[in-house]
Coordinates of C-alpha atoms and ligand atoms in Angstrom, one line a residue:
Chain Q
M39 CA 1.9 93.7 -2.1
S40 CA 5.3 93.7 -3.6
R41 CA 4.4 90.5 -5.3
N42 CA 1.4 92.1 -7.1
L43 CA 3.5 95.0 -8.2
F44 CA 6.0 92.6 -9.5
K45 CA 3.5 90.4 -11.3
A46 CA 2.2 93.4 -13.1
K47 CA 5.4 94.0 -15.0
Q48 CA 6.0 90.4 -15.7
Y49 CA 5.5 88.1 -18.7
A50 CA 3.0 89.3 -21.2
T51 CA 2.4 86.4 -23.4
S52 CA 3.1 88.2 -26.6
K53 CA 6.7 89.0 -25.7
V54 CA 9.2 88.3 -28.4
Y55 CA 12.4 86.8 -26.9
R56 CA 15.1 88.2 -29.0
S57 CA 18.6 87.2 -28.3
R58 CA 20.9 89.9 -27.1
P59 CA 24.4 88.6 -27.2
Q60 CA 25.8 91.6 -25.4
E61 CA 23.7 90.9 -22.4
L62 CA 24.3 87.2 -22.5
K63 CA 28.0 87.7 -22.4
G64 CA 28.3 87.1 -18.7
S65 CA 26.5 83.8 -18.8
E66 CA 29.5 81.8 -19.7
E67 CA 31.1 82.7 -16.3
E68 CA 29.0 79.9 -14.8
K69 CA 27.2 81.9 -12.3
P70 CA 24.6 79.8 -10.6
N71 CA 21.3 80.8 -12.2
V72 CA 19.3 77.9 -11.0
P73 CA 16.1 79.3 -9.6
Q74 CA 15.8 78.6 -6.0
G75 CA 13.1 79.7 -3.6
I76 CA 10.2 82.0 -4.5
M77 CA 12.1 84.7 -6.3
T78 CA 15.0 84.4 -8.7
K79 CA 17.3 87.2 -9.8
C80 CA 18.1 87.4 -13.5
S81 CA 21.8 87.8 -14.2
G82 CA 20.9 89.3 -17.6
C83 CA 18.9 92.4 -16.4
G84 CA 19.1 92.2 -12.6
N85 CA 15.3 92.0 -12.3
V86 CA 13.9 89.7 -9.7
I87 CA 11.4 87.2 -11.1
Y88 CA 8.7 85.1 -9.5
T89 CA 10.2 81.6 -9.8
K90 CA 7.0 79.8 -10.7
L91 CA 6.4 82.2 -13.6
L92 CA 10.0 81.7 -14.7
M93 CA 9.5 78.0 -14.9
K94 CA 6.2 78.5 -16.8
N95 CA 8.1 80.6 -19.2
Y96 CA 10.7 78.0 -20.1
K97 CA 13.2 79.8 -17.9
M98 CA 13.6 82.7 -20.2
C99 CA 13.6 86.2 -18.8
E100 CA 11.9 88.9 -20.8
C101 CA 15.2 90.7 -21.2
G102 CA 16.3 87.7 -23.4
F103 CA 18.4 86.0 -20.8
Y104 CA 18.2 82.2 -20.8
F105 CA 18.5 80.5 -17.4
K106 CA 20.3 77.2 -17.2
V107 CA 18.0 74.2 -17.6
S108 CA 18.7 70.9 -16.0
A109 CA 18.3 67.7 -18.0
N110 CA 15.1 66.8 -16.3
E111 CA 13.6 70.3 -16.8
R112 CA 14.6 70.0 -20.5
L113 CA 12.9 66.7 -20.9
A114 CA 9.7 68.1 -19.3
M115 CA 9.8 71.0 -21.8
I116 CA 10.1 68.7 -24.9
L117 CA 8.4 65.4 -24.2
D118 CA 4.8 64.5 -23.7
E119 CA 4.0 64.2 -20.1
N120 CA 5.0 60.9 -18.4
T121 CA 6.3 59.3 -21.5
F122 CA 10.1 59.3 -20.7
V123 CA 11.8 56.0 -20.1
E124 CA 15.4 56.5 -19.2
I125 CA 18.1 54.1 -20.4
D126 CA 21.4 53.3 -18.5
P127 CA 20.5 55.7 -15.6
Q128 CA 23.3 54.3 -13.5
L129 CA 26.1 54.1 -16.1
T130 CA 29.2 55.8 -14.7
T131 CA 32.8 56.2 -15.6
R132 CA 35.4 53.6 -14.6
D133 CA 38.0 56.4 -14.2
P134 CA 40.2 54.9 -17.0
L135 CA 43.4 56.8 -16.2
N136 CA 43.0 56.3 -12.4
F137 CA 43.5 60.1 -12.4
P138 CA 44.6 61.6 -9.1
G139 CA 41.6 63.0 -7.1
Y140 CA 39.1 62.3 -9.9
G141 CA 37.2 59.5 -8.1
D142 CA 36.6 61.7 -5.0
K143 CA 35.5 64.6 -7.1
L144 CA 33.1 62.4 -9.0
I145 CA 31.4 61.2 -5.9
K146 CA 31.2 64.8 -4.6
T147 CA 29.7 66.1 -7.8
Q148 CA 27.2 63.2 -8.0
T149 CA 26.0 63.9 -4.5
Q150 CA 25.8 67.7 -5.1
T151 CA 23.9 67.4 -8.4
G152 CA 22.0 64.2 -8.0
L153 CA 23.3 63.2 -11.4
V154 CA 25.4 60.1 -12.2
D155 CA 27.1 62.0 -15.1
G156 CA 26.5 64.9 -17.4
L157 CA 23.9 63.3 -19.7
V158 CA 20.5 61.7 -19.5
T159 CA 19.4 59.4 -22.3
G160 CA 16.1 57.6 -23.0
K161 CA 13.0 57.3 -25.1
G162 CA 9.8 59.3 -25.1
L163 CA 7.0 60.7 -27.1
I164 CA 6.7 64.1 -28.8
F165 CA 3.1 64.8 -29.9
G166 CA 2.6 61.0 -29.8
L167 CA 5.6 60.1 -31.9
P168 CA 8.4 58.0 -30.4
T169 CA 12.0 59.3 -30.4
Y170 CA 15.2 58.7 -28.5
I171 CA 16.5 61.8 -26.7
G172 CA 19.8 62.7 -25.0
V173 CA 20.1 65.8 -22.9
M174 CA 23.4 67.0 -21.6
D175 CA 23.5 68.8 -18.2
A176 CA 26.2 71.4 -17.9
S177 CA 26.0 71.4 -14.1
F178 CA 28.0 68.1 -14.0
F179 CA 31.7 68.8 -14.6
M180 CA 30.7 71.6 -17.0
G181 CA 29.0 69.1 -19.3
S182 CA 32.4 67.7 -20.2
M183 CA 32.4 64.5 -22.2
G184 CA 34.0 61.4 -20.7
T185 CA 33.5 57.7 -21.2
A186 CA 30.1 57.6 -19.5
I187 CA 28.7 60.2 -21.8
G188 CA 30.3 58.6 -24.9
E189 CA 29.0 55.1 -24.0
K190 CA 25.5 56.3 -23.2
L191 CA 25.3 58.2 -26.5
A192 CA 26.7 55.2 -28.5
R193 CA 24.2 52.9 -26.9
M194 CA 21.3 55.2 -27.5
F195 CA 22.2 55.6 -31.2
E196 CA 22.6 51.8 -31.6
K197 CA 19.2 51.2 -30.0
A198 CA 17.6 53.9 -32.2
T199 CA 19.2 52.3 -35.3
E200 CA 17.8 48.9 -34.3
E201 CA 14.3 50.3 -33.6
H202 CA 14.3 52.7 -36.6
L203 CA 13.7 55.8 -34.4
P204 CA 15.0 59.3 -34.7
V205 CA 17.4 60.8 -32.1
I206 CA 17.4 64.3 -30.6
V207 CA 20.4 65.5 -28.7
Y208 CA 20.6 68.6 -26.6
T209 CA 24.2 69.6 -26.3
A210 CA 25.8 71.6 -23.4
S211 CA 29.4 71.1 -22.9
G212 CA 32.6 72.8 -21.9
G213 CA 34.5 70.1 -24.0
A214 CA 36.5 67.1 -23.0
R215 CA 36.6 65.5 -19.5
M216 CA 40.3 66.3 -18.9
Q217 CA 40.6 63.6 -16.2
E218 CA 39.8 60.9 -18.7
G219 CA 42.5 62.0 -21.1
I220 CA 42.9 60.1 -24.3
F221 CA 39.7 58.1 -23.5
S222 CA 37.7 61.3 -23.6
L223 CA 39.2 62.1 -27.0
M224 CA 38.2 58.6 -28.3
Q225 CA 34.6 59.1 -27.3
M226 CA 34.4 61.6 -30.2
V227 CA 35.1 58.8 -32.6
K228 CA 32.9 56.3 -30.8
V229 CA 29.8 58.6 -30.8
S230 CA 30.5 59.9 -34.3
A231 CA 30.7 56.2 -35.5
A232 CA 27.3 55.4 -33.9
V233 CA 25.8 58.5 -35.4
A234 CA 27.2 57.5 -38.9
K235 CA 25.5 54.1 -38.6
H236 CA 22.2 55.6 -37.6
S237 CA 22.5 58.0 -40.5
E238 CA 23.4 55.2 -42.9
A239 CA 20.1 53.5 -41.9
G240 CA 18.3 56.6 -43.2
L241 CA 17.2 57.8 -39.8
L242 CA 16.7 61.4 -38.5
Y243 CA 19.1 63.0 -36.1
I244 CA 18.4 66.5 -34.7
T245 CA 20.9 68.4 -32.5
V246 CA 19.9 71.4 -30.4
L247 CA 23.0 73.4 -29.4
T248 CA 22.6 75.2 -26.1
N249 CA 25.0 77.4 -24.1
P250 CA 27.8 76.4 -24.1
T251 CA 28.6 73.9 -26.8
T252 CA 32.4 73.7 -27.3
G253 CA 35.4 71.5 -27.8
G254 CA 35.1 67.8 -28.5
V255 CA 31.3 67.9 -28.4
T256 CA 31.2 70.5 -31.2
A257 CA 33.9 68.6 -33.1
S258 CA 31.8 65.4 -33.1
F259 CA 28.1 64.7 -32.5
A260 CA 26.9 68.3 -32.1
M261 CA 27.8 69.1 -35.7
L262 CA 26.6 65.8 -37.2
G263 CA 22.9 66.4 -37.0
D264 CA 20.8 66.2 -40.2
I265 CA 19.2 69.3 -38.8
I266 CA 21.1 71.5 -36.4
L267 CA 19.1 73.9 -34.2
A268 CA 20.4 76.3 -31.6
E269 CA 19.1 78.3 -28.7
P270 CA 19.5 82.1 -29.1
G271 CA 22.7 83.6 -27.9
A272 CA 24.4 80.3 -27.1
L273 CA 28.2 80.1 -27.2
I274 CA 29.1 77.5 -29.9
G275 CA 32.6 76.8 -31.1
F276 CA 35.5 74.5 -31.2
A277 CA 38.0 76.5 -29.3
G278 CA 36.9 78.5 -26.3
P279 CA 37.0 82.3 -26.7
R280 CA 39.7 82.8 -24.1
V281 CA 42.0 80.3 -25.8
I282 CA 41.5 82.0 -29.1
E283 CA 42.2 85.5 -27.6
Q284 CA 45.3 84.1 -26.0
T285 CA 46.4 82.5 -29.3
I286 CA 45.9 85.4 -31.6
G287 CA 46.6 88.2 -29.0
Q288 CA 43.5 90.2 -29.8
K289 CA 40.0 90.8 -28.6
L290 CA 37.2 88.9 -30.3
P291 CA 34.5 90.8 -32.1
E292 CA 31.1 91.2 -30.5
G293 CA 28.8 88.2 -30.9
F294 CA 31.6 85.9 -32.0
Q295 CA 30.8 82.2 -31.7
R296 CA 27.2 82.9 -30.7
S297 CA 24.3 81.1 -32.3
E298 CA 23.5 84.0 -34.6
F299 CA 27.1 84.1 -35.8
L300 CA 26.9 80.4 -36.6
L301 CA 23.7 80.8 -38.5
E302 CA 25.3 83.7 -40.4
H303 CA 28.2 81.5 -41.4
G304 CA 26.1 78.5 -42.4
F305 CA 26.6 76.1 -39.6
V306 CA 23.2 76.1 -37.9
D307 CA 19.9 75.4 -39.7
K308 CA 17.7 77.5 -37.4
I309 CA 17.6 79.3 -34.1
V310 CA 14.6 78.4 -32.0
T311 CA 13.5 80.0 -28.8
R312 CA 12.8 77.6 -25.9
D313 CA 9.0 78.1 -26.0
K314 CA 9.0 77.0 -29.7
Q315 CA 11.3 74.0 -29.5
K316 CA 8.8 71.3 -28.9
D317 CA 6.6 72.5 -31.8
T318 CA 9.6 72.7 -34.1
I319 CA 11.1 69.4 -33.2
G320 CA 7.7 67.7 -33.3
L321 CA 7.0 69.1 -36.8
L322 CA 10.5 67.9 -38.0
I323 CA 9.9 64.4 -36.7
K324 CA 6.5 64.4 -38.3
L325 CA 8.1 65.5 -41.6
H326 CA 10.4 62.4 -41.5
Y327 CA 7.9 60.0 -40.1
K328 CA 7.3 56.7 -42.0
E329 CA 4.1 54.8 -41.0
E330 CA 5.5 51.5 -42.3
E331 CA 8.5 51.7 -40.0
R332 CA 6.4 52.3 -37.0
I333 CA 7.3 50.0 -34.2
V334 CA 5.0 49.0 -31.4
W335 CA 5.4 51.5 -28.5
T336 CA 5.0 50.0 -25.1
Chain Y
M296 CA 67.0 54.2 -21.9
D297 CA 63.6 55.1 -20.5
L298 CA 62.5 58.7 -21.1
T299 CA 60.0 60.3 -18.8
P300 CA 56.7 61.5 -20.3
W301 CA 57.9 65.1 -20.2
E302 CA 61.2 64.2 -22.0
K303 CA 59.1 62.5 -24.6
V304 CA 57.0 65.6 -25.0
K305 CA 60.2 67.6 -25.6
L306 CA 61.6 65.1 -27.9
A307 CA 58.4 64.8 -30.0
R308 CA 58.5 68.6 -30.5
M309 CA 62.2 68.8 -31.6
P310 CA 62.7 70.5 -34.9
I311 CA 65.3 68.0 -35.9
R312 CA 62.7 65.2 -35.8
P313 CA 61.7 63.9 -39.2
T314 CA 58.4 65.4 -40.6
G315 CA 55.6 64.0 -42.7
L316 CA 57.3 64.9 -46.0
D317 CA 60.4 63.0 -44.9
Y318 CA 58.4 59.8 -44.4
I319 CA 56.7 60.3 -47.7
E320 CA 60.0 60.7 -49.5
W321 CA 61.6 57.7 -47.9
I322 CA 58.8 55.2 -47.9
F323 CA 56.9 55.9 -51.2
K324 CA 57.7 56.3 -54.9
G325 CA 56.4 58.8 -57.4
F326 CA 54.6 61.2 -54.9
V327 CA 52.3 63.6 -56.6
E328 CA 51.0 66.3 -54.3
L329 CA 47.4 67.4 -54.7
H330 CA 46.2 70.7 -53.3
G331 CA 43.1 72.4 -52.1
D332 CA 39.8 71.6 -50.5
R333 CA 37.7 72.8 -53.6
L334 CA 35.7 74.9 -51.2
Y335 CA 37.8 77.7 -49.8
S336 CA 41.6 77.3 -50.0
E337 CA 44.8 75.3 -49.8
D338 CA 46.0 74.6 -46.3
R339 CA 49.7 73.9 -46.2
A340 CA 49.6 72.4 -42.7
I341 CA 48.4 69.3 -44.3
V342 CA 50.1 67.7 -47.3
G343 CA 48.1 65.3 -49.4
G344 CA 48.7 63.3 -52.6
L345 CA 49.2 60.0 -54.4
A346 CA 52.2 57.7 -54.6
F347 CA 53.2 54.1 -54.9
F348 CA 53.8 51.9 -51.9
D349 CA 55.8 49.1 -53.6
D350 CA 53.5 48.7 -56.5
I351 CA 50.3 49.6 -54.8
P352 CA 48.9 53.1 -55.5
V353 CA 48.0 54.8 -52.2
T354 CA 46.6 58.2 -51.0
I355 CA 48.9 59.8 -48.4
I356 CA 47.8 62.5 -46.0
A357 CA 50.4 64.1 -43.6
Q358 CA 50.3 66.9 -41.1
Q359 CA 53.4 68.9 -41.9
K360 CA 55.6 70.8 -39.5
G361 CA 58.3 73.1 -40.9
R362 CA 62.0 72.3 -40.5
N363 CA 62.7 76.0 -39.7
T364 CA 60.9 79.1 -38.6
K365 CA 60.2 80.2 -42.2
E366 CA 58.7 76.9 -43.2
N367 CA 56.8 76.7 -39.9
I368 CA 55.1 79.9 -40.6
A369 CA 54.1 78.7 -44.1
R370 CA 52.9 75.5 -42.5
N371 CA 51.2 77.3 -39.6
F372 CA 53.2 75.1 -37.3
S373 CA 51.2 72.1 -38.5
M374 CA 48.0 73.4 -37.0
P375 CA 45.4 72.9 -39.7
H376 CA 42.4 75.1 -40.5
P377 CA 39.0 73.5 -41.5
E378 CA 40.1 73.6 -45.1
G379 CA 43.0 71.3 -44.3
Y380 CA 40.6 68.7 -42.9
R381 CA 38.3 69.2 -45.8
K382 CA 41.2 68.7 -48.3
A383 CA 42.1 65.5 -46.4
L384 CA 38.5 64.3 -46.6
R385 CA 38.3 65.1 -50.3
L386 CA 41.4 63.0 -50.9
M387 CA 40.1 60.2 -48.8
K388 CA 36.8 60.1 -50.7
Q389 CA 38.8 60.1 -53.9
A390 CA 40.8 57.1 -52.5
E391 CA 37.6 55.3 -51.8
K392 CA 36.4 55.9 -55.4
F393 CA 39.6 54.4 -56.8
S394 CA 40.0 51.7 -54.2
R395 CA 43.3 53.0 -52.9
P396 CA 44.3 52.6 -49.3
V397 CA 44.8 55.7 -47.2
I398 CA 48.0 56.3 -45.2
C399 CA 47.9 59.2 -42.7
F400 CA 50.9 60.7 -40.8
I401 CA 49.8 62.6 -37.7
D402 CA 52.0 65.4 -36.3
T403 CA 50.2 68.4 -34.9
P404 CA 50.0 70.4 -31.7
G405 CA 46.3 70.6 -32.5
A406 CA 43.7 72.2 -34.9
F407 CA 44.3 75.9 -35.2
C408 CA 42.4 78.2 -32.8
G409 CA 41.6 81.5 -34.5
I410 CA 38.8 83.6 -35.9
G411 CA 38.9 82.2 -39.4
A412 CA 39.0 78.7 -38.2
E413 CA 35.8 79.2 -36.1
E414 CA 34.1 81.2 -38.9
R415 CA 34.7 78.3 -41.3
G416 CA 33.6 75.6 -38.9
Q417 CA 36.6 73.9 -37.3
G418 CA 34.3 71.8 -35.2
E419 CA 32.2 70.8 -38.2
A420 CA 35.2 69.9 -40.3
I421 CA 36.7 67.6 -37.6
A422 CA 33.3 66.0 -36.8
T423 CA 32.6 65.3 -40.5
N424 CA 36.0 63.6 -40.9
L425 CA 35.4 61.4 -37.8
A426 CA 32.0 60.1 -39.2
E427 CA 33.2 59.8 -42.8
M428 CA 36.5 58.0 -42.0
M429 CA 34.5 55.5 -40.0
M430 CA 32.4 54.6 -43.1
L431 CA 35.2 55.0 -45.7
R432 CA 35.2 51.8 -47.9
T433 CA 38.9 51.5 -48.2
P434 CA 41.7 50.6 -45.7
I435 CA 43.1 53.4 -43.5
I436 CA 46.4 53.2 -41.6
S437 CA 47.4 56.1 -39.3
V438 CA 50.8 56.7 -37.7
V439 CA 51.4 59.3 -35.0
I440 CA 55.0 60.2 -35.9
S441 CA 55.6 62.9 -33.3
E442 CA 52.8 65.0 -31.7
G443 CA 49.1 63.9 -31.7
G444 CA 47.3 66.9 -30.4
S445 CA 43.6 66.6 -29.6
G446 CA 40.8 66.6 -32.1
G447 CA 43.1 68.1 -34.6
A448 CA 45.1 64.8 -34.7
L449 CA 42.0 62.6 -34.3
A450 CA 40.6 64.0 -37.5
L451 CA 43.2 61.9 -39.3
G452 CA 43.2 59.1 -36.7
V453 CA 40.0 57.1 -37.4
A454 CA 41.8 54.1 -39.0
D455 CA 41.8 50.4 -39.2
K456 CA 45.3 50.4 -37.7
V457 CA 46.7 53.1 -35.6
Y458 CA 50.4 53.3 -34.6
M459 CA 52.6 55.6 -32.6
L460 CA 56.4 55.9 -32.9
E461 CA 58.1 54.9 -29.7
H462 CA 58.7 58.5 -28.6
A463 CA 55.5 60.1 -30.0
I464 CA 52.8 61.5 -27.8
Y465 CA 49.0 61.5 -28.3
S466 CA 46.7 63.4 -26.0
I467 CA 43.5 65.3 -25.4
L468 CA 45.3 68.6 -25.1
S469 CA 48.9 69.8 -24.8
P470 CA 50.3 69.3 -21.3
E471 CA 50.6 73.1 -21.0
G472 CA 46.9 73.5 -21.8
F473 CA 46.0 70.7 -19.6
A474 CA 47.9 72.1 -16.7
S475 CA 46.3 75.5 -17.2
I476 CA 42.8 74.1 -17.2
L477 CA 43.1 71.5 -14.5
Y478 CA 45.8 73.0 -12.2
K479 CA 45.3 76.6 -13.2
D480 CA 49.0 76.8 -13.8
S481 CA 50.5 76.2 -17.2
T482 CA 54.0 75.8 -15.7
K483 CA 52.9 72.5 -14.2
A484 CA 53.1 71.0 -17.6
E485 CA 55.6 68.4 -16.5
S486 CA 53.5 66.9 -13.9
A487 CA 50.5 67.2 -16.2
A488 CA 52.4 65.1 -18.7
N489 CA 52.8 62.4 -16.1
D490 CA 49.1 62.4 -15.1
M491 CA 47.8 62.5 -18.7
K492 CA 49.2 59.1 -19.8
L493 CA 50.2 60.4 -23.3
T494 CA 53.1 58.1 -24.3
A495 CA 53.0 55.4 -26.9
Q496 CA 53.6 52.9 -24.1
D497 CA 50.5 54.1 -22.2
L498 CA 48.3 54.1 -25.2
Y499 CA 49.3 50.7 -26.3
K500 CA 48.6 49.4 -22.8
F501 CA 45.2 51.0 -23.0
G502 CA 44.5 49.4 -26.3
V503 CA 44.0 52.8 -28.0
I504 CA 46.7 52.1 -30.5
D505 CA 47.5 48.8 -32.3
N506 CA 51.3 48.9 -31.8
I507 CA 54.4 50.9 -31.1
I508 CA 56.9 51.5 -33.9
P509 CA 60.5 51.4 -32.4
E510 CA 62.9 54.2 -32.7
P511 CA 66.7 54.1 -32.5
L512 CA 68.5 55.3 -29.4
G513 CA 68.0 59.0 -28.9
G514 CA 65.1 59.2 -31.4
A515 CA 64.0 58.9 -35.0
H516 CA 66.4 61.5 -36.3
N517 CA 69.4 59.4 -35.3
D518 CA 68.7 56.7 -37.8
F519 CA 65.9 57.6 -40.1
E520 CA 66.6 54.6 -42.3
F521 CA 65.9 52.3 -39.4
V522 CA 62.6 54.1 -38.5
T523 CA 61.3 54.2 -42.1
G524 CA 62.1 50.6 -42.5
K525 CA 60.0 49.8 -39.5
V526 CA 57.1 52.0 -40.7
R527 CA 57.4 50.3 -44.2
D528 CA 57.2 46.8 -42.6
V529 CA 54.0 47.8 -40.7
I530 CA 52.3 49.3 -43.7
S531 CA 53.2 46.3 -45.8
S532 CA 51.9 43.7 -43.5
D533 CA 48.7 45.7 -42.7
L534 CA 47.9 46.3 -46.3
K535 CA 48.2 42.6 -47.0
E536 CA 45.9 41.8 -44.0
L537 CA 43.3 44.6 -44.7
M538 CA 43.1 43.9 -48.4
S539 CA 42.4 40.3 -47.8
L540 CA 39.2 41.2 -45.8
S541 CA 35.9 42.0 -47.4
I542 CA 35.1 45.7 -47.1
D543 CA 32.2 45.0 -44.8
E544 CA 34.3 42.9 -42.5
M545 CA 36.9 45.6 -42.4
L546 CA 34.3 48.3 -41.6
E547 CA 32.8 46.1 -38.9
S548 CA 36.1 45.7 -37.2
R549 CA 36.9 49.4 -37.5
Y550 CA 33.6 50.2 -35.8
K551 CA 34.2 47.7 -33.0
K552 CA 37.7 48.9 -32.4
F553 CA 36.5 52.4 -31.5
R554 CA 33.2 51.3 -30.0
N555 CA 35.1 49.4 -27.3
M556 CA 37.1 52.5 -26.1
Ligands
ZN97 ZN1 16.5 89.4 -17.4

């Protein structure tokens, strides 16, 4: 009975999902929003939502709140069904600083999340057109970039350059993997270098910035896309808001460092809601597609 | 005398330590400073310009700390805004056009964190420098003279040859910031400095830098002639080596160097 009642007020298909930065504000506090069980509570509006419907609706609540999306869920939303082929699924960090406690924490996080590190890379089809795609997963060490992520991205860009394919990267990152120190910093160069070579070959690179995209990821491959898309209301910046507040000793204005703010300041091409991302990316790939460069897709 | 990592952090930050402009004055002749990014403003945290190294025209880019509080305020404590990085890139592209080598002196606690810096795309500015420096068709030599703080240092650090002075540090974040993130306690900076592996000796061992430039006992300020002589030797032999390569060979080895990290 309660289920029917609930259904009645859920998801009309014509809803417009506007971003509401005020209501999204709490989302950076890393509350677990991963839908579990039959019902899921939205931390944007407090409503309880039928999980199946939430999944169908790209994990967007009608209040404008965006639930976190895992790398696998993201791939399912973007790629044609059963076309994804992962590369380097087992690639992991060698803990280059031999940092105290890091090895144990890695194993624990790998067990908890089922991920090897915070990025999945591979190849797939979007409306029948081949592309490489990398998706960061913020549930792994807050999506921080270490050597595993840097290496996987560099390899993906190198493969895409060889095969004349576009690259799509979904960013979600709290910044650098502190435990990998200077090596984490150097991944910014390594990945930017591979992006530059891909670009030099005349190939398309699209980034989609999701909540949150900060630090070394922003200051490298996130901002190097030929086309930079963003999800509504995502926190995007170099320095984190708390660090800035501490540095300047004042409160930050409403909506600061959100997608809409970046669009306003000229650093994002377009804000695209989740339900429209596949269409938009598919169209962009089609607009850059060259028949003569087509490689045989196996 | 072996200094601990934390002692090196303190030494690297000492106001008495020679700054970018000191190196420019001692090593090069006929320095002409060039200002502005042509887009928004002049950023005095980064000094750029042209000079002769022996008889070779070069482009010099240096992050500049002040020698006193007043200067430091004018230089924003050597924490550049996006326009500083964009000025650096403008001068590097100019160097490429005129086939001049680029010499960078790195000395910053980090890129500035503030409202304007974010509004004007600090992340974009740094990212663009990383990609552009990788493809720049002229030799680049970078020397971390004191503090190499995070992406703000890296944006001048994509080079064919990267050096650190013996007591310089180069890290992902300040030890204070690192301690506050990882240990939730910024007073644990000293132990963070140990764990972070931020000394020239660590980075040389890791293969992140090409070599260490020695300093006199007590640090660079005790015998600046000695230090500048060493820096001069390094630039001189590197320029000979890099200018003997074809540009494509040089770019290939620049790519490989960072690709292997
Ligand atoms: Zn809601």
